[in-house]
Amino acid sequence: MTISDCDVVVIGSGPGGATVADVLTDAGWSVIVLEKGRNHLVDLEPPHEPLRHFANDELAMTRRHLLGPDPLLEPRTYRRSPDDGDRLLTGEVNNLPSTVGGGGVHADAKLPRFREEDFRLRSERGPIEGASVEDWPLGYDDLEPHYAAVERLFGVAGEAGANPFAAWRSSPYPMPPGDDMPMAVVSSAAAERAGLHPYRAPTGANSVPYDGRAACVDCGFCGGYGCPVHAKGDPIASLQRALRTGRAEVRPDAYATEVLLDASGRRATGVRYLDLTGYPDPPMVEVRASRAVVLAAGAFETPRLLLRNGLGGDLVGRFLTYHFQTFTVGIFPEPTGGERGRSVTHLHDDLMIDTPELRAAAREAGLPWLRGGVVEHGAGPGPIDEAATYPSGEAHLRSMADSALRRRLWVFTVQGEDLPQATNRVDLDPSVWDAWGLPAGRVTYTPHRHELAASAYAAPLHEAVMLDAGAEVAFSATSPPQDDIDLHAASSPLGVAPASRHVMGTARMGADPSTSVVSPEQRLWDVDNLLVCDSSVFVTAAGYNPTLTLSALAHRAATLLVGQHT
Amino acid sequence: MAGLFDDAERERVAQALDAQVPGASALGAVDYVERLLTALDHDPPRVWAAPGPWSGGPGGWLPLGPWERHAWAQRIDELRAVYRRVADGAPDPGDERVLHTHAIEATYADPAYGGNRGSGGWLRIEFPEPIFPPARGTP
């Protein structure tokens, strides 16, 4: 077994882990970042230039698992409830990329902040039966300096003041917004006529050259794709900075299997991992950390590792949340121009606001309140994904030529707030294993009726906006689907499991060890120097893309860790 | 690629792919399938096309890790069994899903993978050429 030493071992190289590495190396600490997946992002030798492995390649990115994980090696399982038996399906479930850079590589980099209320949901809105609605142990004001810091580190393009509902901010965005997608201007105008308040999305894609990286050229291969010119700063910017200090090492193909503890069992001393460059018997490698171990493997893999190690207590894996997605599709008579642009350039937040209309909808549903989520104005899929939804034969050719579901499509996607429930969880599947003999992660998930009621409110509202924008037809669907599961299993492009890659809440933070897994400083209650720095720690899901918030939390946790040692 | 299908088998595979997406074989769908089924005969394997000359890199194909290669070997073994049945004129009902997927990919994926000859699949649906295409090497 090979052994090496550093101050901190970080498991996971996505936005959370990369941010931690950036902060710690800047403070003079040595860091080893372990990444289970391959490296397609950045040269690990100086001067750490981008590898340029990414192209406008729908096949490699969406079909051939270039960004990992390959479901043949790393299957996951899903069921709605124990009534489905051990599992409903085995294969791809919420597969965020498993690669250097993690989920930041494939995201279209929408980076909104949460609002003040999102951290105080129980106090502001009150409890809801059947859900565990709690306040976070920190507030927006605590996090604001860290939001500002990670916006600068990643490079976020945006327009302060454009969103009337946005929380206060201490500084402007580092750069102005990029160009509008033309159809987003049309859908935004229709949204405004409906009394909504669309604005240009804060986006971690350079609108101008920034931090030595190029400006986005709106190639159109954004959401789901690695950026060919690395205009998306998250997380290559943080990883490059950390590597260039000479104090960071990134080890791809490093599958962490065990967190090492000292004799007391209350202090982490390192990590064992499988070196997946070895085949068929990957060697075990040990890294020792003198100060801390940081878990940043994402809200699916972090609880899976904790559960395998028996760490964190009975709440690990519970309170899993996604964003309950409601898609309102408009089919327009003419092309919408979605082949170019950054997938989404406009948002509106109105469904997150306490309005008389939402209060009335809540009353009708027998709920005390309703919150939807941020709404993305976006383009359709690529041609391969579109073609997969159509039948074969001559009908296929007619459908592709007509292209209702790509070229003439525009879509509102509600990233609907998903209320935490103890029964929604990630655990270890009892009889499915990965290629290395470790138990597969299993999702058990059913939405709360709050999500269904919010979706039912949003759908007709957005269908009316689509029609006003000029759509010939508008209809809505949700993920996960709520009607005939067999029908969706056979034909839905989104499948039966939640399609959302926004996975949160499986190692909740809190002020009370009896109701949380980690402290407000994101340390495991039972292992003081074992930190969780990904979206596992979210107390509630809010209705906003989670990356900026998980990165701001990671920035805060790393800053506090450094402060403790100075 | 030579030797995977004889002429008669090749014709049966072409007909099966055309039944899914008419005209797929004229765009190179059988070449696409053959390139996939023989992907691991090359080094690097022809699974992921590397970025094109615009990237300043060498182009060609991206290397697979040993475990990725293991997964693709398993996947390709299963696909070879499917295409053996199709080439023999005795497909299983379940093979249709594979044929549908490959006819689509061959028609609308980047020409680097052996199909979509002359970008004909994209031209048919007015899909614009990518700004940053993968490398389009010769087979």
XYZ file of C-alpha atoms in Angstrom:
705
model
C 0.000 0.000 0.000
C 1.270 3.447 -0.932
C 1.004 6.104 1.768
C 1.356 9.859 1.374
C 0.702 12.843 3.590
C -0.952 16.264 3.407
C -2.872 18.679 5.572
C -6.308 17.899 4.117
C -7.728 15.192 1.893
C -10.723 16.266 -0.167
C -12.968 13.593 -1.676
C -14.548 14.957 -4.832
C -13.313 17.598 -7.281
C -16.622 19.251 -8.171
C -17.621 22.795 -7.218
C -17.552 22.074 -3.458
C -14.245 20.213 -3.371
C -12.581 22.570 -5.830
C -13.623 25.574 -3.736
C -12.244 23.987 -0.578
C -8.950 23.227 -2.328
C -8.782 26.811 -3.595
C -9.298 28.342 -0.130
C -6.985 25.966 1.732
C -4.071 26.169 -0.692
C -4.377 29.940 -0.727
C -3.906 29.787 3.048
C -0.740 27.731 2.607
C -2.174 24.298 3.368
C -1.360 21.180 1.361
C -4.311 19.368 -0.179
C -4.828 16.097 -2.022
C -8.075 15.971 -4.006
C -9.345 12.474 -4.774
C -11.664 12.133 -7.754
C -13.358 8.852 -8.590
C -13.726 9.711 -12.265
C -11.327 10.353 -15.122
C -9.667 13.647 -15.877
C -10.834 15.451 -19.017
C -10.559 18.958 -17.607
C -7.135 20.256 -16.707
C -3.533 19.173 -17.223
C -2.250 18.015 -13.857
C 1.276 19.058 -14.809
C 2.318 22.739 -14.734
C 1.231 25.153 -16.046
C -2.115 23.331 -15.669
C -3.669 24.369 -18.948
C -7.093 23.010 -19.982
C -6.954 19.574 -21.580
C -9.440 20.520 -24.293
C -11.185 17.165 -24.428
C -14.618 18.684 -24.994
C -16.318 19.260 -28.326
C -19.849 19.945 -29.571
C -20.405 16.191 -29.477
C -23.888 15.070 -28.503
C -23.022 11.399 -28.834
C -20.014 11.402 -26.503
C -21.597 13.676 -23.918
C -25.160 12.428 -23.706
C -24.915 8.803 -24.858
C -21.431 7.411 -24.381
C -20.731 8.499 -20.806
C -17.628 10.561 -21.554
C -18.147 12.426 -18.288
C -19.066 9.263 -16.365
C -20.211 7.417 -14.484
C -20.706 4.428 -16.746
C -23.810 2.674 -15.393
C -22.280 -0.709 -16.223
C -19.551 0.039 -13.683
C -21.540 2.113 -11.222
C -25.213 1.175 -11.294
C -27.643 3.017 -9.066
C -31.140 1.923 -8.153
C -34.442 3.705 -7.631
C -37.806 3.051 -6.084
C -40.660 5.329 -5.141
C -41.265 3.620 -1.807
C -40.715 0.221 -0.184
C -43.990 -0.801 -1.869
C -41.955 -1.105 -5.069
C -39.833 -3.823 -3.479
C -36.065 -3.542 -3.336
C -36.009 -1.422 -6.486
C -37.996 -0.264 -9.493
C -35.034 0.204 -11.824
C -31.284 -0.279 -11.969
C -28.979 1.887 -14.069
C -28.743 5.645 -14.348
C -30.291 7.580 -11.454
C -29.434 11.280 -11.140
C -26.018 10.676 -12.614
C -24.058 13.840 -12.132
C -20.716 13.610 -13.923
C -18.046 11.527 -12.255
C -14.990 13.301 -13.605
C -12.500 15.934 -12.534
C -14.690 18.994 -12.057
C -17.756 16.935 -11.117
C -21.171 18.378 -11.765
C -19.730 21.752 -12.650
C -18.473 20.373 -15.956
C -21.833 19.521 -17.455
C -24.006 22.229 -15.916
C -25.125 25.204 -17.979
C -23.859 27.237 -15.043
C -26.975 28.984 -13.830
C -25.706 30.371 -10.531
C -28.455 32.245 -8.660
C -28.137 32.957 -4.955
C -30.775 31.815 -2.499
C -32.884 34.526 -0.877
C -33.084 35.456 2.813
C -36.333 33.520 3.297
C -34.795 30.313 1.963
C -32.679 29.967 5.095
C -35.629 30.639 7.435
C -38.436 28.688 5.865
C -39.961 27.335 9.062
C -39.863 30.743 10.749
C -41.148 32.616 7.710
C -43.731 30.185 6.358
C -44.307 27.613 9.106
C -44.418 23.821 9.205
C -46.179 21.544 6.738
C -47.588 18.198 7.815
C -45.595 15.248 6.545
C -42.512 17.315 5.803
C -39.524 18.364 7.872
C -39.409 22.079 7.133
C -36.630 23.592 9.258
C -34.565 26.759 9.425
C -30.915 26.546 8.454
C -28.451 27.120 11.303
C -27.071 30.111 9.415
C -28.654 32.976 7.570
C -28.223 34.738 4.262
C -26.219 37.509 5.938
C -23.723 34.923 7.192
C -23.291 33.536 3.709
C -23.340 36.734 1.659
C -19.563 37.403 1.783
C -18.972 33.856 0.606
C -21.519 34.199 -2.205
C -19.615 37.290 -3.335
C -16.302 35.467 -3.093
C -17.306 32.437 -5.150
C -18.978 34.645 -7.755
C -15.573 36.286 -8.221
C -13.671 32.996 -8.135
C -15.882 31.252 -10.712
C -16.679 34.352 -12.719
C -20.432 34.995 -12.762
C -22.047 37.187 -15.392
C -25.156 38.951 -14.195
C -27.037 42.162 -13.686
C -27.489 43.390 -10.119
C -30.971 44.796 -9.545
C -32.529 43.048 -12.524
C -34.378 40.564 -10.327
C -36.750 42.535 -8.064
C -36.930 39.631 -5.607
C -33.187 39.048 -5.240
C -31.508 39.214 -1.856
C -29.193 42.091 -1.032
C -25.649 41.930 -2.325
C -22.451 43.628 -1.234
C -20.896 43.945 -4.677
C -21.826 43.909 -8.338
C -21.445 40.824 -10.484
C -17.893 40.369 -11.767
C -19.040 40.840 -15.369
C -22.150 41.897 -17.282
C -24.651 39.353 -18.599
C -23.997 37.638 -21.905
C -26.128 37.988 -25.008
C -29.799 37.116 -24.763
C -31.155 34.098 -26.567
C -33.641 35.703 -28.974
C -36.551 33.486 -27.997
C -35.913 34.261 -24.321
C -36.612 37.900 -25.119
C -39.963 36.851 -26.584
C -40.884 34.551 -23.693
C -39.771 37.181 -21.176
C -41.994 39.786 -22.772
C -44.950 37.410 -22.546
C -44.079 36.631 -18.934
C -44.055 40.346 -18.145
C -47.495 40.728 -19.724
C -48.666 38.017 -17.309
C -47.357 40.060 -14.382
C -44.185 38.008 -13.926
C -40.693 39.455 -13.496
C -38.131 37.764 -15.775
C -34.486 38.751 -15.634
C -31.155 37.792 -17.174
C -29.848 34.666 -15.459
C -26.694 34.933 -13.354
C -24.452 32.545 -15.250
C -20.975 31.191 -14.638
C -20.030 31.530 -18.292
C -17.795 34.420 -19.241
C -19.537 37.211 -21.131
C -16.109 38.804 -21.587
C -12.611 37.342 -21.217
C -12.120 36.768 -17.492
C -9.392 35.324 -15.323
C -7.386 34.168 -18.329
C -10.310 32.275 -19.845
C -12.140 33.070 -23.064
C -15.586 34.578 -23.432
C -18.480 32.283 -24.306
C -19.313 32.253 -28.018
C -22.816 30.795 -27.558
C -21.998 27.604 -29.429
C -25.262 26.091 -28.193
C -23.746 23.006 -26.520
C -23.961 24.174 -22.908
C -26.318 22.289 -20.575
C -25.030 18.710 -20.419
C -21.716 19.492 -22.114
C -18.174 20.286 -21.105
C -17.225 23.698 -22.458
C -14.816 23.504 -25.425
C -13.232 26.876 -24.597
C -13.664 26.742 -20.799
C -15.734 29.865 -20.685
C -17.540 28.122 -17.829
C -15.365 28.886 -14.833
C -16.841 26.427 -12.422
C -14.789 24.578 -11.360
C -11.728 24.748 -13.619
C -10.862 28.203 -12.298
C -10.654 27.004 -8.685
C -8.770 23.831 -9.555
C -6.230 25.700 -11.665
C -5.605 28.240 -8.904
C -5.146 25.481 -6.320
C -2.806 23.488 -8.558
C -0.737 26.539 -9.454
C 0.109 27.146 -5.787
C 2.114 23.935 -5.909
C 0.327 22.831 -2.745
C -2.495 20.859 -4.351
C -2.517 17.507 -6.033
C -5.524 16.171 -7.917
C -5.699 12.392 -8.225
C -8.244 11.150 -10.753
C -9.324 7.488 -10.868
C -9.200 7.487 -7.058
C -12.262 5.791 -5.570
C -12.441 6.547 -1.834
C -13.617 3.519 0.081
C -12.761 4.235 3.701
C -12.331 7.200 6.016
C -9.570 6.387 8.485
C -10.067 7.306 12.142
C -7.747 7.423 15.115
C -8.102 5.090 18.093
C -10.750 7.292 19.677
C -12.927 7.029 16.587
C -13.579 10.757 16.777
C -10.816 12.076 14.575
C -10.254 11.437 10.870
C -6.654 10.692 9.964
C -6.886 9.924 6.273
C -8.590 8.047 3.468
C -8.080 4.745 1.690
C -8.926 4.577 -1.964
C -8.807 2.202 -4.889
C -6.465 3.357 -7.632
C -8.627 2.660 -10.661
C -5.723 2.986 -13.051
C -5.069 -0.596 -11.963
C -7.033 -3.373 -13.637
C -8.372 -5.922 -12.856
C -7.127 -5.615 -9.267
C -6.847 -1.924 -8.418
C -4.311 -1.343 -5.642
C -5.408 0.213 -2.367
C -3.714 3.512 -1.572
C -3.733 5.408 1.711
C -3.401 9.148 2.167
C -2.941 10.605 5.628
C -4.328 14.012 6.536
C -2.867 15.866 9.492
C -5.707 18.371 9.805
C -8.979 17.310 8.201
C -10.825 15.163 5.710
C -13.453 16.829 3.528
C -16.278 14.951 1.841
C -17.388 16.713 -1.330
C -18.577 13.795 -3.410
C -22.112 15.121 -3.909
C -25.382 14.373 -2.149
C -25.553 10.866 -3.598
C -21.988 9.599 -3.130
C -21.229 11.372 0.166
C -23.975 9.569 2.125
C -23.086 6.332 0.332
C -19.523 6.616 1.658
C -20.699 7.571 5.155
C -23.132 4.649 5.254
C -20.470 2.185 4.138
C -18.241 3.483 6.929
C -20.944 3.603 9.590
C -20.334 7.307 10.175
C -22.693 10.198 10.793
C -25.541 8.477 12.607
C -29.026 7.354 11.678
C -29.952 10.448 9.695
C -27.327 9.959 6.996
C -29.010 9.633 3.620
C -32.382 10.903 4.858
C -34.189 14.093 3.812
C -33.059 13.602 0.224
C -34.450 16.379 -1.936
C -34.403 17.171 -5.626
C -36.110 19.905 -7.500
C -39.525 18.673 -8.567
C -39.412 19.737 -12.186
C -42.433 20.950 -14.124
C -41.787 21.456 -17.820
C -44.160 23.612 -19.814
C -43.449 23.072 -23.472
C -44.483 25.499 -26.175
C -44.518 24.434 -29.820
C -44.081 27.456 -32.074
C -44.919 27.852 -35.766
C -41.359 28.946 -36.575
C -37.893 27.913 -35.304
C -37.037 29.281 -31.878
C -33.287 29.536 -32.530
C -32.317 27.359 -29.594
C -29.401 25.733 -31.408
C -27.179 28.608 -30.321
C -26.856 30.259 -26.925
C -26.259 29.083 -23.376
C -29.297 26.769 -23.068
C -30.995 29.238 -20.690
C -30.483 33.000 -20.511
C -33.548 34.178 -18.574
C -35.258 33.240 -15.327
C -38.191 34.359 -13.241
C -38.623 33.882 -9.505
C -42.273 34.791 -9.015
C -43.313 31.330 -7.827
C -40.918 31.661 -4.884
C -42.737 34.750 -3.605
C -45.627 34.801 -1.132
C -48.460 36.178 -3.283
C -52.256 36.203 -2.834
C -52.553 33.866 -5.818
C -50.189 31.282 -4.356
C -51.873 31.599 -0.958
C -55.225 30.876 -2.583
C -53.784 27.877 -4.421
C -52.331 26.613 -1.148
C -55.689 26.937 0.614
C -57.382 25.055 -2.183
C -54.828 22.257 -1.809
C -55.253 22.190 1.971
C -51.730 23.432 2.571
C -50.553 26.426 4.623
C -48.333 27.751 1.819
C -46.891 26.932 -1.565
C -43.539 27.677 -3.139
C -42.629 26.782 -6.689
C -39.120 27.460 -7.850
C -37.003 29.470 -10.187
C -38.296 29.167 -13.751
C -35.820 28.736 -16.585
C -36.661 29.969 -20.081
C -34.855 27.448 -22.239
C -34.232 25.709 -25.525
C -34.932 22.165 -26.582
C -32.675 19.126 -26.823
C -30.145 18.117 -29.447
C -31.191 16.117 -32.491
C -30.264 12.689 -31.098
C -32.311 13.227 -27.958
C -35.169 14.580 -30.046
C -35.046 11.656 -32.462
C -35.202 9.160 -29.606
C -38.686 10.430 -28.712
C -40.135 9.736 -32.170
C -41.407 6.497 -33.706
C -39.557 4.636 -36.424
C -40.207 4.481 -40.168
C -41.614 7.225 -42.339
C -43.265 8.816 -39.302
C -39.789 9.393 -37.923
C -38.749 11.409 -40.951
C -41.923 13.478 -40.828
C -41.478 14.146 -37.111
C -37.848 15.173 -37.472
C -38.632 17.460 -40.400
C -41.458 19.025 -38.418
C -39.210 19.158 -35.325
C -41.877 20.163 -32.850
C -39.746 18.889 -29.969
C -36.501 20.663 -30.842
C -36.401 23.320 -33.508
C -39.842 24.771 -32.749
C -39.736 24.125 -29.016
C -39.301 26.478 -26.110
C -39.659 25.347 -22.520
C -40.231 26.768 -19.067
C -38.636 24.536 -16.436
C -39.729 25.058 -12.840
C -37.008 23.931 -10.435
C -39.706 23.315 -7.860
C -38.917 23.344 -4.162
C -39.012 19.815 -2.851
C -39.919 19.505 0.825
C -37.652 17.312 2.962
C -39.146 14.021 4.123
C -37.356 11.485 6.307
C -38.591 8.630 4.109
C -36.920 10.075 1.009
C -33.375 8.859 1.181
C -30.207 7.438 -0.276
C -29.216 4.099 1.216
C -27.256 1.015 0.179
C -29.003 -1.390 -2.152
C -29.122 -4.848 -0.524
C -28.216 -6.814 -3.643
C -26.775 -4.573 -6.373
C -23.054 -3.833 -6.357
C -20.673 -1.766 -8.403
C -17.790 -3.192 -10.434
C -15.563 -3.143 -7.354
C -17.964 -5.062 -5.134
C -19.295 -2.130 -3.131
C -23.059 -1.764 -2.573
C -24.802 0.466 -5.111
C -26.543 3.579 -3.868
C -30.332 3.361 -3.861
C -32.817 6.229 -3.998
C -36.219 5.990 -2.366
C -38.252 9.038 -3.352
C -41.856 10.189 -3.514
C -42.747 13.880 -3.769
C -44.804 15.542 -1.058
C -48.229 16.781 -2.105
C -46.882 20.317 -1.738
C -44.749 19.739 -4.831
C -47.707 18.380 -6.765
C -49.886 21.342 -5.783
C -47.185 23.854 -6.729
C -46.744 22.099 -10.057
C -50.483 22.153 -10.678
C -50.459 25.897 -10.071
C -47.470 26.553 -12.326
C -48.513 24.499 -15.338
C -51.575 26.430 -16.544
C -49.925 29.753 -15.729
C -46.945 28.950 -17.927
C -49.046 27.366 -20.664
C -50.931 30.666 -20.954
C -47.642 32.568 -21.161
C -46.366 30.222 -23.864
C -49.521 30.707 -25.909
C -49.277 34.458 -25.487
C -45.659 34.277 -26.665
C -46.909 32.768 -29.891
C -46.916 29.038 -29.306
C -49.431 27.013 -31.289
C -49.635 24.409 -28.556
C -48.546 24.317 -24.941
C -48.542 21.396 -22.531
C -46.853 20.419 -19.283
C -45.178 17.379 -17.785
C -43.313 16.636 -14.586
C -40.258 14.718 -13.511
C -40.649 12.326 -11.856
C -43.875 11.437 -13.695
C -46.982 11.018 -11.609
C -49.280 8.959 -13.803
C -48.793 5.647 -15.613
C -45.257 4.571 -14.689
C -45.167 1.785 -17.303
C -46.009 4.244 -20.057
C -43.195 6.534 -18.971
C -40.750 3.663 -18.618
C -41.422 2.760 -22.240
C -41.428 6.144 -23.893
C -40.512 9.108 -21.705
C -37.190 10.749 -22.560
C -36.930 11.686 -18.895
C -37.532 8.202 -17.502
C -39.308 7.285 -14.297
C -36.730 8.415 -11.741
C -36.353 12.137 -11.032
C -34.451 13.646 -13.961
C -33.194 16.507 -11.817
C -29.448 16.566 -11.222
C -30.051 18.881 -8.274
C -29.529 16.359 -5.466
C -29.499 17.722 -1.930
C -30.017 17.184 1.756
C -28.636 13.748 2.650
C -26.296 14.913 5.435
C -28.271 17.764 6.869
C -26.664 20.603 8.784
C -28.159 21.869 12.036
C -27.516 23.198 15.489
C -28.851 20.075 17.229
C -26.923 16.789 16.937
C -30.123 14.824 17.432
C -31.730 16.249 14.281
C -28.743 16.786 11.990
C -25.642 15.065 10.640
C -23.254 18.019 10.551
C -22.783 21.147 12.626
C -23.220 24.706 11.326
C -19.517 24.544 10.472
C -20.285 21.440 8.370
C -18.375 19.077 10.641
C -19.708 15.641 11.460
C -21.015 15.740 14.992
C -19.215 12.525 15.872
C -15.959 13.154 13.962
C -14.913 16.737 14.508
C -12.402 17.097 11.667
C -14.522 15.351 9.035
C -16.346 18.012 7.024
C -19.076 17.764 4.388
C -18.763 20.423 1.680
C -21.407 19.642 -0.917
C -25.176 19.925 -1.256
C -25.675 17.040 1.192
C -25.749 19.618 3.970
C -28.760 21.552 2.626
C -31.555 21.789 5.190
C -34.160 22.646 2.578
C -33.943 22.529 -1.197
C -35.158 26.056 -1.930
C -36.173 26.441 -5.537
C -32.869 27.606 -6.929
C -30.025 25.859 -8.705
C -27.830 24.655 -5.832
C -24.272 25.058 -7.143
C -23.535 28.608 -6.037
C -24.968 27.990 -2.583
C -23.078 24.726 -2.036
C -19.907 26.478 -3.217
C -20.489 29.454 -0.912
C -21.023 27.032 1.967
C -17.813 25.199 1.047
C -15.989 28.533 0.935
C -17.331 29.410 4.373
C -16.508 26.006 5.882
C -12.963 26.084 4.494
C -12.465 29.654 5.691
C -13.632 28.685 9.184
C -11.343 25.652 9.128
C -8.356 27.830 8.285
C -9.393 30.379 10.909
C -9.516 27.706 13.567
C -5.876 26.892 12.910
C -4.515 30.468 12.823
C -13.890 -3.190 -40.303
C -13.503 -5.741 -43.052
C -14.810 -9.141 -42.124
C -17.494 -8.166 -39.653
C -20.343 -8.652 -42.130
C -20.329 -10.267 -45.557
C -22.251 -8.590 -48.364
C -25.539 -10.366 -47.671
C -25.283 -9.717 -43.951
C -24.422 -6.119 -44.569
C -27.527 -5.753 -46.667
C -29.713 -7.256 -43.933
C -28.215 -4.914 -41.329
C -28.756 -1.958 -43.656
C -32.404 -2.910 -44.182
C -32.956 -3.266 -40.449
C -31.478 0.172 -39.773
C -33.432 1.737 -42.648
C -36.622 0.315 -41.201
C -35.976 2.465 -38.144
C -34.798 5.613 -39.912
C -35.367 5.502 -43.669
C -32.193 6.512 -45.480
C -29.954 5.802 -42.498
C -27.785 3.342 -44.391
C -27.225 5.811 -47.218
C -25.813 8.138 -44.564
C -23.386 5.466 -43.391
C -25.346 3.702 -40.655
C -23.727 0.331 -41.278
C -20.307 1.983 -41.143
C -21.374 3.576 -37.880
C -22.323 0.190 -36.439
C -19.154 -1.478 -37.678
C -17.021 1.286 -36.249
C -18.729 0.891 -32.876
C -18.455 -2.900 -32.858
C -14.740 -2.725 -33.693
C -14.001 0.310 -31.523
C -11.729 -1.616 -29.185
C -9.644 -2.998 -32.035
C -7.931 0.385 -32.206
C -5.687 2.296 -29.863
C -7.060 4.619 -28.660
C -10.445 2.938 -28.947
C -12.867 4.680 -31.275
C -15.448 5.446 -28.632
C -14.982 9.180 -28.028
C -13.809 11.388 -30.861
C -11.272 13.976 -29.711
C -11.835 17.674 -30.428
C -11.024 18.807 -33.932
C -8.147 20.936 -35.205
C -9.705 24.084 -33.716
C -8.568 22.864 -30.285
C -4.886 22.913 -31.185
C -4.673 19.281 -30.120
C -3.848 16.215 -32.166
C -7.472 15.216 -32.817
C -8.175 11.529 -33.251
C -9.706 9.674 -30.326
C -9.614 10.087 -26.551
C -8.091 7.231 -24.552
C -10.254 5.104 -22.262
C -9.245 4.092 -18.757
C -8.944 0.371 -18.084
C -12.306 0.160 -16.342
C -14.024 2.159 -19.051
C -12.511 -0.241 -21.536
C -13.878 -3.119 -19.450
C -17.384 -1.621 -19.562
C -17.214 -0.973 -23.288
C -15.964 -4.487 -23.948
C -19.010 -5.836 -22.119
C -21.323 -3.464 -23.968
C -19.826 -4.260 -27.366
C -19.996 -8.014 -26.716
C -23.730 -7.659 -26.120
C -24.135 -5.510 -29.234
C -22.195 -7.985 -31.357
C -24.659 -10.673 -30.314
C -27.522 -8.416 -31.385
C -25.982 -7.698 -34.773
C -25.106 -11.346 -35.342
C -28.824 -12.128 -35.054
C -29.718 -9.190 -37.304
C -27.085 -10.163 -39.870
C -28.396 -13.738 -39.828
C -31.912 -12.465 -40.482
C -33.210 -13.715 -37.145
C -33.435 -10.729 -34.791
C -35.108 -10.943 -31.392
C -37.986 -8.545 -30.720
C -35.802 -6.785 -28.155
C -33.158 -6.030 -30.780
C -35.380 -3.382 -32.309
C -34.554 -0.952 -29.507
C -30.838 -1.249 -30.280
C -31.474 -0.784 -33.993
C -33.623 2.270 -33.316
C -30.939 3.819 -31.118
C -28.144 3.166 -33.589
C -30.104 4.303 -36.631
C -30.737 7.590 -34.826
C -27.168 8.001 -33.647
C -25.821 7.155 -37.096
C -28.072 9.729 -38.704
C -27.683 12.642 -36.284
C -24.346 12.180 -34.459
C -21.216 13.891 -35.642
C -19.773 12.389 -38.853
C -16.644 11.534 -36.849
C -18.435 8.354 -35.786
C -18.947 7.015 -39.278
C -22.562 7.945 -39.970
C -24.228 11.231 -40.945
C -22.185 11.146 -44.144
C -21.529 14.596 -45.534
C -23.588 15.928 -42.617
C -26.591 14.724 -44.609
C -28.605 13.892 -41.498
C -28.161 17.410 -40.182
C -28.864 19.001 -43.548
C -32.152 17.099 -43.711
C -33.324 18.703 -40.454
C -31.546 22.039 -40.926
C -29.342 21.477 -37.900
C -26.383 23.868 -38.014
C -22.808 22.569 -38.191
C -21.167 22.668 -34.750
C -18.777 25.492 -34.022
C -16.433 23.158 -32.116
C -16.740 19.747 -33.798
C -14.909 16.611 -32.766
C -12.142 15.399 -35.056
C -13.384 13.754 -38.223
C -10.655 11.309 -39.057
C -10.720 8.625 -41.680
C -11.872 5.172 -40.557
